[in-house]
PDB file of C-alpha atoms in Angstrom:
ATOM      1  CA  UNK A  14     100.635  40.826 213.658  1.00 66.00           C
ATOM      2  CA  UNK A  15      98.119  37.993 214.573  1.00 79.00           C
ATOM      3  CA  UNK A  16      95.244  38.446 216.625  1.00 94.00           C
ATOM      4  CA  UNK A  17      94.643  35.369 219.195  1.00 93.00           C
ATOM      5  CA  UNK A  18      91.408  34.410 220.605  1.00 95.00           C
ATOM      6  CA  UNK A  19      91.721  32.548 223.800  1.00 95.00           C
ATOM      7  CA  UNK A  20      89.383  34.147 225.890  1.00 96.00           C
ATOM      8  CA  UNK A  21      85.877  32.601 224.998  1.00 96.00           C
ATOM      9  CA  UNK A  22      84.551  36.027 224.783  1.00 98.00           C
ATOM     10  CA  UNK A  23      84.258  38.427 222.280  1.00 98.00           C
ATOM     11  CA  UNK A  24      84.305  41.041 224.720  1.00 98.00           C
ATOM     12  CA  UNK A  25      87.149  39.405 226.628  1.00 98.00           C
ATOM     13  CA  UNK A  26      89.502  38.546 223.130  1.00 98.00           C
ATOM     14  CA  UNK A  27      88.879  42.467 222.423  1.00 98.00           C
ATOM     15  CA  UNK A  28      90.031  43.994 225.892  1.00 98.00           C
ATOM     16  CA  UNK A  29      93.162  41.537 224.984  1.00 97.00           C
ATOM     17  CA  UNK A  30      94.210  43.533 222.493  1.00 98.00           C
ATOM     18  CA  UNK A  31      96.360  45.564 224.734  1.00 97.00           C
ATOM     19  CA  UNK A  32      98.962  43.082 226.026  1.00 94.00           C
ATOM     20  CA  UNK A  33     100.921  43.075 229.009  1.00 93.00           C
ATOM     21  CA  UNK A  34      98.961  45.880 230.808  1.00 94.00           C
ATOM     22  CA  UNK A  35     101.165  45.291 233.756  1.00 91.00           C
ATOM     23  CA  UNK A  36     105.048  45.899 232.399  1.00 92.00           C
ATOM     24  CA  UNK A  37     105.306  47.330 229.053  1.00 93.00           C
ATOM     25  CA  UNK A  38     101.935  47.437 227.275  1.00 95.00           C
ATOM     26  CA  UNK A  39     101.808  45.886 223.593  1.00 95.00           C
ATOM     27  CA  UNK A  40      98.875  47.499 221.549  1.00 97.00           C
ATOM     28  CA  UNK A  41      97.725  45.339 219.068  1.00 97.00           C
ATOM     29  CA  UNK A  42      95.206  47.782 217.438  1.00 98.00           C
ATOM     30  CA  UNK A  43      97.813  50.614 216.501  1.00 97.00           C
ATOM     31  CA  UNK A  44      96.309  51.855 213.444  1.00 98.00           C
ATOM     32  CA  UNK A  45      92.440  51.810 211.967  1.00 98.00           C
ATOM     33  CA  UNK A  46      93.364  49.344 209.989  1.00 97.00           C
ATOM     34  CA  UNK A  47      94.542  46.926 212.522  1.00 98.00           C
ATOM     35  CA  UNK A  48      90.964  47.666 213.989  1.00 98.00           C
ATOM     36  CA  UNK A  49      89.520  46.496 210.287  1.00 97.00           C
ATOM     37  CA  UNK A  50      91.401  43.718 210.461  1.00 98.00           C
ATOM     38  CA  UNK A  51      90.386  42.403 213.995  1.00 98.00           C
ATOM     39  CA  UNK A  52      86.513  43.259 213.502  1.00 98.00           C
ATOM     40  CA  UNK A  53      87.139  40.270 210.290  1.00 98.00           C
ATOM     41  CA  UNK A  54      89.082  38.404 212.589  1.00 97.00           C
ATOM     42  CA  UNK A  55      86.881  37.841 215.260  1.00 98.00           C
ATOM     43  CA  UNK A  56      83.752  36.966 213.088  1.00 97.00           C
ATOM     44  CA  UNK A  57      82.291  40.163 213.863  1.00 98.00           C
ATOM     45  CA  UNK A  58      81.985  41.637 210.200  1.00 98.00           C
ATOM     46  CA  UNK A  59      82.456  39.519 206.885  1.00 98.00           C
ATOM     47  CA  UNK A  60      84.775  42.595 205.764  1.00 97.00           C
ATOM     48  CA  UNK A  61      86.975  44.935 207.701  1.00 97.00           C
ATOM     49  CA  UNK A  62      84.429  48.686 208.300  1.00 96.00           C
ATOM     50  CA  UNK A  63      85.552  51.530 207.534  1.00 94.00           C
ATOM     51  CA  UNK A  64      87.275  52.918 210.255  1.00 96.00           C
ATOM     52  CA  UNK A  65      88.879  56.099 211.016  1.00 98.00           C
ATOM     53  CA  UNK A  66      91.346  57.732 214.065  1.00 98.00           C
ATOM     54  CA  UNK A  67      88.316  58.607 216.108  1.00 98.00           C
ATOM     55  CA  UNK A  68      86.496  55.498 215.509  1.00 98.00           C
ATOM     56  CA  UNK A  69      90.072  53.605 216.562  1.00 98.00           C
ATOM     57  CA  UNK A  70      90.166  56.067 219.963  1.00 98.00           C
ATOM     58  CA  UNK A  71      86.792  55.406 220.355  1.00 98.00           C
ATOM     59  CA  UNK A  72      86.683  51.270 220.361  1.00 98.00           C
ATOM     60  CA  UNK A  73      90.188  51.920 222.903  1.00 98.00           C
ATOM     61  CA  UNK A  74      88.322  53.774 225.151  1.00 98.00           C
ATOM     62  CA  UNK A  75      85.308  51.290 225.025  1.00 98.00           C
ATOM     63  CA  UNK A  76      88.071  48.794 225.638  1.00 98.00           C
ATOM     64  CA  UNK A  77      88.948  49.597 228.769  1.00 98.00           C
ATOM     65  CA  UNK A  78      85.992  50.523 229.839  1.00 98.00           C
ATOM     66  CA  UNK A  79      85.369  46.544 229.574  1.00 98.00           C
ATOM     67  CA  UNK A  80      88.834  45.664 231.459  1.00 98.00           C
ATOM     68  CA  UNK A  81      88.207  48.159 233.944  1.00 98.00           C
ATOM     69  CA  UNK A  82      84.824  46.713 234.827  1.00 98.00           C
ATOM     70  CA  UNK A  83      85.497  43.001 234.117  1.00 98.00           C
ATOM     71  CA  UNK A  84      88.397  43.673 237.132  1.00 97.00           C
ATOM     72  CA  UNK A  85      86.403  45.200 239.302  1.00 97.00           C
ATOM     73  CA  UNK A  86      83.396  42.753 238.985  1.00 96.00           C
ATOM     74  CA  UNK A  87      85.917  40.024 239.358  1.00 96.00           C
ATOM     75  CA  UNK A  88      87.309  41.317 242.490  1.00 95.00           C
ATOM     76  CA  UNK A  89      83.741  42.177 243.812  1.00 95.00           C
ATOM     77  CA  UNK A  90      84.110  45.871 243.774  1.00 97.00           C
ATOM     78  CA  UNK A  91      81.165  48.290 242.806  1.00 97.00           C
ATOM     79  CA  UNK A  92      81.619  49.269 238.884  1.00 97.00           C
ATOM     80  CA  UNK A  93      82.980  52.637 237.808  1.00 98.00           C
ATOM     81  CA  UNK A  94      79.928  54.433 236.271  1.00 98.00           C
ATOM     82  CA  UNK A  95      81.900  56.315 234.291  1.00 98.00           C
ATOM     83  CA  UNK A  96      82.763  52.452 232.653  1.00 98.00           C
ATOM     84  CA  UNK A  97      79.584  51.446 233.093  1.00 98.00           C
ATOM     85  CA  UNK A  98      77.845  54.235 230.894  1.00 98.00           C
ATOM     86  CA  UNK A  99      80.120  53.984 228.293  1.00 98.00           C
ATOM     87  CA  UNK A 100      79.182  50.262 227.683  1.00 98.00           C
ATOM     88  CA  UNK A 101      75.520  51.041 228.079  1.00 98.00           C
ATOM     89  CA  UNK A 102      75.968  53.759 225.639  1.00 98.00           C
ATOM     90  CA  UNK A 103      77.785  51.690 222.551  1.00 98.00           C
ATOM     91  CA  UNK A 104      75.400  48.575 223.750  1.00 98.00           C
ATOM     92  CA  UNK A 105      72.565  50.821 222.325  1.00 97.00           C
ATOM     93  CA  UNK A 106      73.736  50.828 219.097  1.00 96.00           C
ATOM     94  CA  UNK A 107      72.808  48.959 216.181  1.00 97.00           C
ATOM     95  CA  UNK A 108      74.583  45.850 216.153  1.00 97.00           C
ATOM     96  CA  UNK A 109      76.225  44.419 213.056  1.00 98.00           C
ATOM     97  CA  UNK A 110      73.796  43.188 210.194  1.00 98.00           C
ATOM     98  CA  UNK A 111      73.274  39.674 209.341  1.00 97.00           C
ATOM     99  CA  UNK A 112      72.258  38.532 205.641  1.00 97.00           C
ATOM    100  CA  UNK A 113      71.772  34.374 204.602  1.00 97.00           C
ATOM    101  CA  UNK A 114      73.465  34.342 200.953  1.00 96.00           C
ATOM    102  CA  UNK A 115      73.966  31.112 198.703  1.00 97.00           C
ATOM    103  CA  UNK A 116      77.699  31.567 199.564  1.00 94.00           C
ATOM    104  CA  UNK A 117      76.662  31.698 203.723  1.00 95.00           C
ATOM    105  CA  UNK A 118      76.541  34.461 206.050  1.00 96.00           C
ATOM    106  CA  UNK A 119      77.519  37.926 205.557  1.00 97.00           C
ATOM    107  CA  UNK A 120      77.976  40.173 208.290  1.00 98.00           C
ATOM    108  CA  UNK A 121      78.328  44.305 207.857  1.00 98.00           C
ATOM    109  CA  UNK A 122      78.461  46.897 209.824  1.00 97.00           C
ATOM    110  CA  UNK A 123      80.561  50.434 210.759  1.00 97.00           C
ATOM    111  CA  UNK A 124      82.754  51.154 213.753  1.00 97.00           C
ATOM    112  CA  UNK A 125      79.271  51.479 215.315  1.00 97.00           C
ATOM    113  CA  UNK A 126      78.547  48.040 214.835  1.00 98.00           C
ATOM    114  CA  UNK A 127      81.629  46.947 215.798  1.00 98.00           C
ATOM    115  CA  UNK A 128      81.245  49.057 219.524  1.00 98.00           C
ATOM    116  CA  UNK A 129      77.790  47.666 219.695  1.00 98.00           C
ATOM    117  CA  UNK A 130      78.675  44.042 219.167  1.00 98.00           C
ATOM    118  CA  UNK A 131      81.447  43.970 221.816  1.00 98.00           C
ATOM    119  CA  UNK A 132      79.173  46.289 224.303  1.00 98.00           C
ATOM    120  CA  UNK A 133      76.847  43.625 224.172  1.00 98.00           C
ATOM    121  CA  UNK A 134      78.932  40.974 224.755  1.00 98.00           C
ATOM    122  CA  UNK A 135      80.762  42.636 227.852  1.00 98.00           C
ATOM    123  CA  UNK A 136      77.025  43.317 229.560  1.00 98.00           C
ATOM    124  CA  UNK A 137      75.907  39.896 228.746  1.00 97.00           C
ATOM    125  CA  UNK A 138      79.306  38.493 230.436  1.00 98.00           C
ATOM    126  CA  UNK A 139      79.223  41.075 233.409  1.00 97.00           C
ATOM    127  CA  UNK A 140      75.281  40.071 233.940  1.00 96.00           C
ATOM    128  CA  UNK A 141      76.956  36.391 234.555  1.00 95.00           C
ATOM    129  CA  UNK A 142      80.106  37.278 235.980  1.00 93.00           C
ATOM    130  CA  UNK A 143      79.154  35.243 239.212  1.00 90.00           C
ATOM    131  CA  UNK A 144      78.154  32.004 237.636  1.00 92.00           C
ATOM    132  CA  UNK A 145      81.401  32.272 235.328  1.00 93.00           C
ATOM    133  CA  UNK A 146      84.952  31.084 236.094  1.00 94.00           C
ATOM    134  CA  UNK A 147      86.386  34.391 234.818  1.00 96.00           C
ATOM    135  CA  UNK A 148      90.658  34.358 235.470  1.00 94.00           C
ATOM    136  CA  UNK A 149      93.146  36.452 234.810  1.00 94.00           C
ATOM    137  CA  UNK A 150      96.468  34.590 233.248  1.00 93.00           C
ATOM    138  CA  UNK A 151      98.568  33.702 235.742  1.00 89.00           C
ATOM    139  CA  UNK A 152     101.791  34.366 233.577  1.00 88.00           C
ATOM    140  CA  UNK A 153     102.091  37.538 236.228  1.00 86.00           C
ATOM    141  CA  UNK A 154     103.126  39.820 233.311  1.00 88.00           C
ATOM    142  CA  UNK A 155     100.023  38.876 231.251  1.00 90.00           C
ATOM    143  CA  UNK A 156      96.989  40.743 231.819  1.00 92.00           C
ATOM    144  CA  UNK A 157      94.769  38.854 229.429  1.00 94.00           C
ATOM    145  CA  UNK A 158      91.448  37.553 230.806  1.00 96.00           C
ATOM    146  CA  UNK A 159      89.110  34.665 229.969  1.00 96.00           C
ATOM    147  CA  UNK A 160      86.774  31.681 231.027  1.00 96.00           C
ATOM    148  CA  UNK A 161      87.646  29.025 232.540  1.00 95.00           C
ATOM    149  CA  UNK A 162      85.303  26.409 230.940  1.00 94.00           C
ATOM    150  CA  UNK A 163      88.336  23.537 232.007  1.00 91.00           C
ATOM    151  CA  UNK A 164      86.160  20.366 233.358  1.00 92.00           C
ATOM    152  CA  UNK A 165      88.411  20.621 236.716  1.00 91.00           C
ATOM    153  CA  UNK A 166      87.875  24.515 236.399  1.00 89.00           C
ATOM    154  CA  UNK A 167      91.591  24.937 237.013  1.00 90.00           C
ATOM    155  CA  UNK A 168      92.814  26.608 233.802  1.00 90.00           C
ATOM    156  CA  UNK A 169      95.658  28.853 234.784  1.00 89.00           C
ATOM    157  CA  UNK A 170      96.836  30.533 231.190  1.00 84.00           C
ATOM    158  CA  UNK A 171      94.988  32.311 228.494  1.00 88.00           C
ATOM    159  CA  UNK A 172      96.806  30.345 225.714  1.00 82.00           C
ATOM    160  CA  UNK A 173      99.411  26.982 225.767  1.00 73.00           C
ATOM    161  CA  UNK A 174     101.021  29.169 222.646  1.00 74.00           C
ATOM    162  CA  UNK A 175     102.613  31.944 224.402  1.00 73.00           C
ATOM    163  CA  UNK A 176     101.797  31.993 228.317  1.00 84.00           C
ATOM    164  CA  UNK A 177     101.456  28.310 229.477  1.00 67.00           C
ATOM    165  CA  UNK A 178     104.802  27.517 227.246  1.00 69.00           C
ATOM    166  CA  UNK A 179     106.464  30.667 228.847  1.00 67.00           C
ATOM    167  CA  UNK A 180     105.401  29.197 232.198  1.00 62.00           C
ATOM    168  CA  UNK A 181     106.311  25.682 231.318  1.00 66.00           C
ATOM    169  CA  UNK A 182     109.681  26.045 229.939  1.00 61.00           C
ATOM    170  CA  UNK A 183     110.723  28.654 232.613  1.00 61.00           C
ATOM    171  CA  UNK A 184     109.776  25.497 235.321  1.00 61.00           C
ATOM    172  CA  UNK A 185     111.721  23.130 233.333  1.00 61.00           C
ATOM    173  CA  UNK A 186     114.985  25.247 233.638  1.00 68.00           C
ATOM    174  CA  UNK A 187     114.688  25.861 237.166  1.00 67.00           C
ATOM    175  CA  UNK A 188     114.091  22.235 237.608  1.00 70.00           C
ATOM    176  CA  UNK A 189     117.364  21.270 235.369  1.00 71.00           C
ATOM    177  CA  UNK A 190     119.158  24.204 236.935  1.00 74.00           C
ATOM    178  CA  UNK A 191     118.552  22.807 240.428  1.00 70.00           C
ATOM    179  CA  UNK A 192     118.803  18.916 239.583  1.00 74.00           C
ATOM    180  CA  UNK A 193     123.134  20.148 237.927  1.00 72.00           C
ATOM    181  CA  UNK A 194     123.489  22.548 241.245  1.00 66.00           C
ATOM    182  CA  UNK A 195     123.657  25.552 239.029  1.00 59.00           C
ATOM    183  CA  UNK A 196     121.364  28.638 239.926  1.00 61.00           C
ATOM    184  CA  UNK A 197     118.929  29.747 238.395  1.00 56.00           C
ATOM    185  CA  UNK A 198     119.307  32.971 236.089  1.00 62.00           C
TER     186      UNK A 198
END
């Protein structure tokens, strides 16, 4: 499994980890490893933490906690405190540590850190939410989010790679399917 990040947030890429929200969900973090693996992924620790079952329930629930309230500040409604306390809560942890080597940069940190570093992000991007082009792909059975940061603001997919090709190809065979005068499947 291979983790995509599209989103231009590392708050955003994380609440992506559960795919198609809408139809039938895809979780991409099934296992504490797959949480390891991610935290390394996404620059967030030089090595995958130490993670267990409750530390993998835990970042899930902090997850959407941050879909839940990126929705509903996208949509202008009021945010669910019960959301908004958990990200508060994890924010207040210790973030992931940072040490300069001859070999670069070496990030650590536990499932703690890991909560803490995408807490912060999702409060930094909800504190901007209204001066941020924040979409939702329009492939209607994606629910991934992510910032538009287009030049003509008018990005429509999270990723060319899997929606925006989905989207493209399905155009192209309704426009050959019309152009012969067969229908459309």
């Amino acid at each position: 499994m291979t983790f995509v990040f599209v989103s231009g947030n590392l708050a955003l890429d994380f609440a992506g980890t559960l795919k198609w929200r809408r139809s039938e969900p895809e979780e991409l973090l099934a296992t504490p490893a797959d949480l390891g693996r991610w935290a390394v992924e996404a620059g967030v620790t030089s090595q995958a933490p130490a993670v267990g079952d409750a530390d993998l329930r835990r970042l899930r629930t902090l997850r959407e906690s941050v879909y839940r309230l990126v929705i509903h500040g996208m949509n202008g409604l009021p945010w669910p405190d019960g959301d908004l306390r958990a990200v508060n809560w994890e924010a207040a942890e210790a973030p992931p540590g940072v040490r300069l080597t001859a070999a670069g940069i070496v990030r650590t940190g536990d499932a703690g850190a890991l909560a803490a570093a995408v807490a912060r992000s999702a409060a930094e991007l909800l504190g901007e939410l209204s001066e941020l082009r924040v979409r939702e792909c329009a492939l209607v059975e994606c629910t991934r989010l992510f910032i538009d940061r287009s030049r003509g603001g008018n990005r429509q997919w999270c990723g060319m790679e899997e929606c925006g090709n989905r989207v493209k190809v399905a155009n192209y065979r309704s426009r050959k399917n019309a152009t012969a005068g067969t229908p459309t499947p």
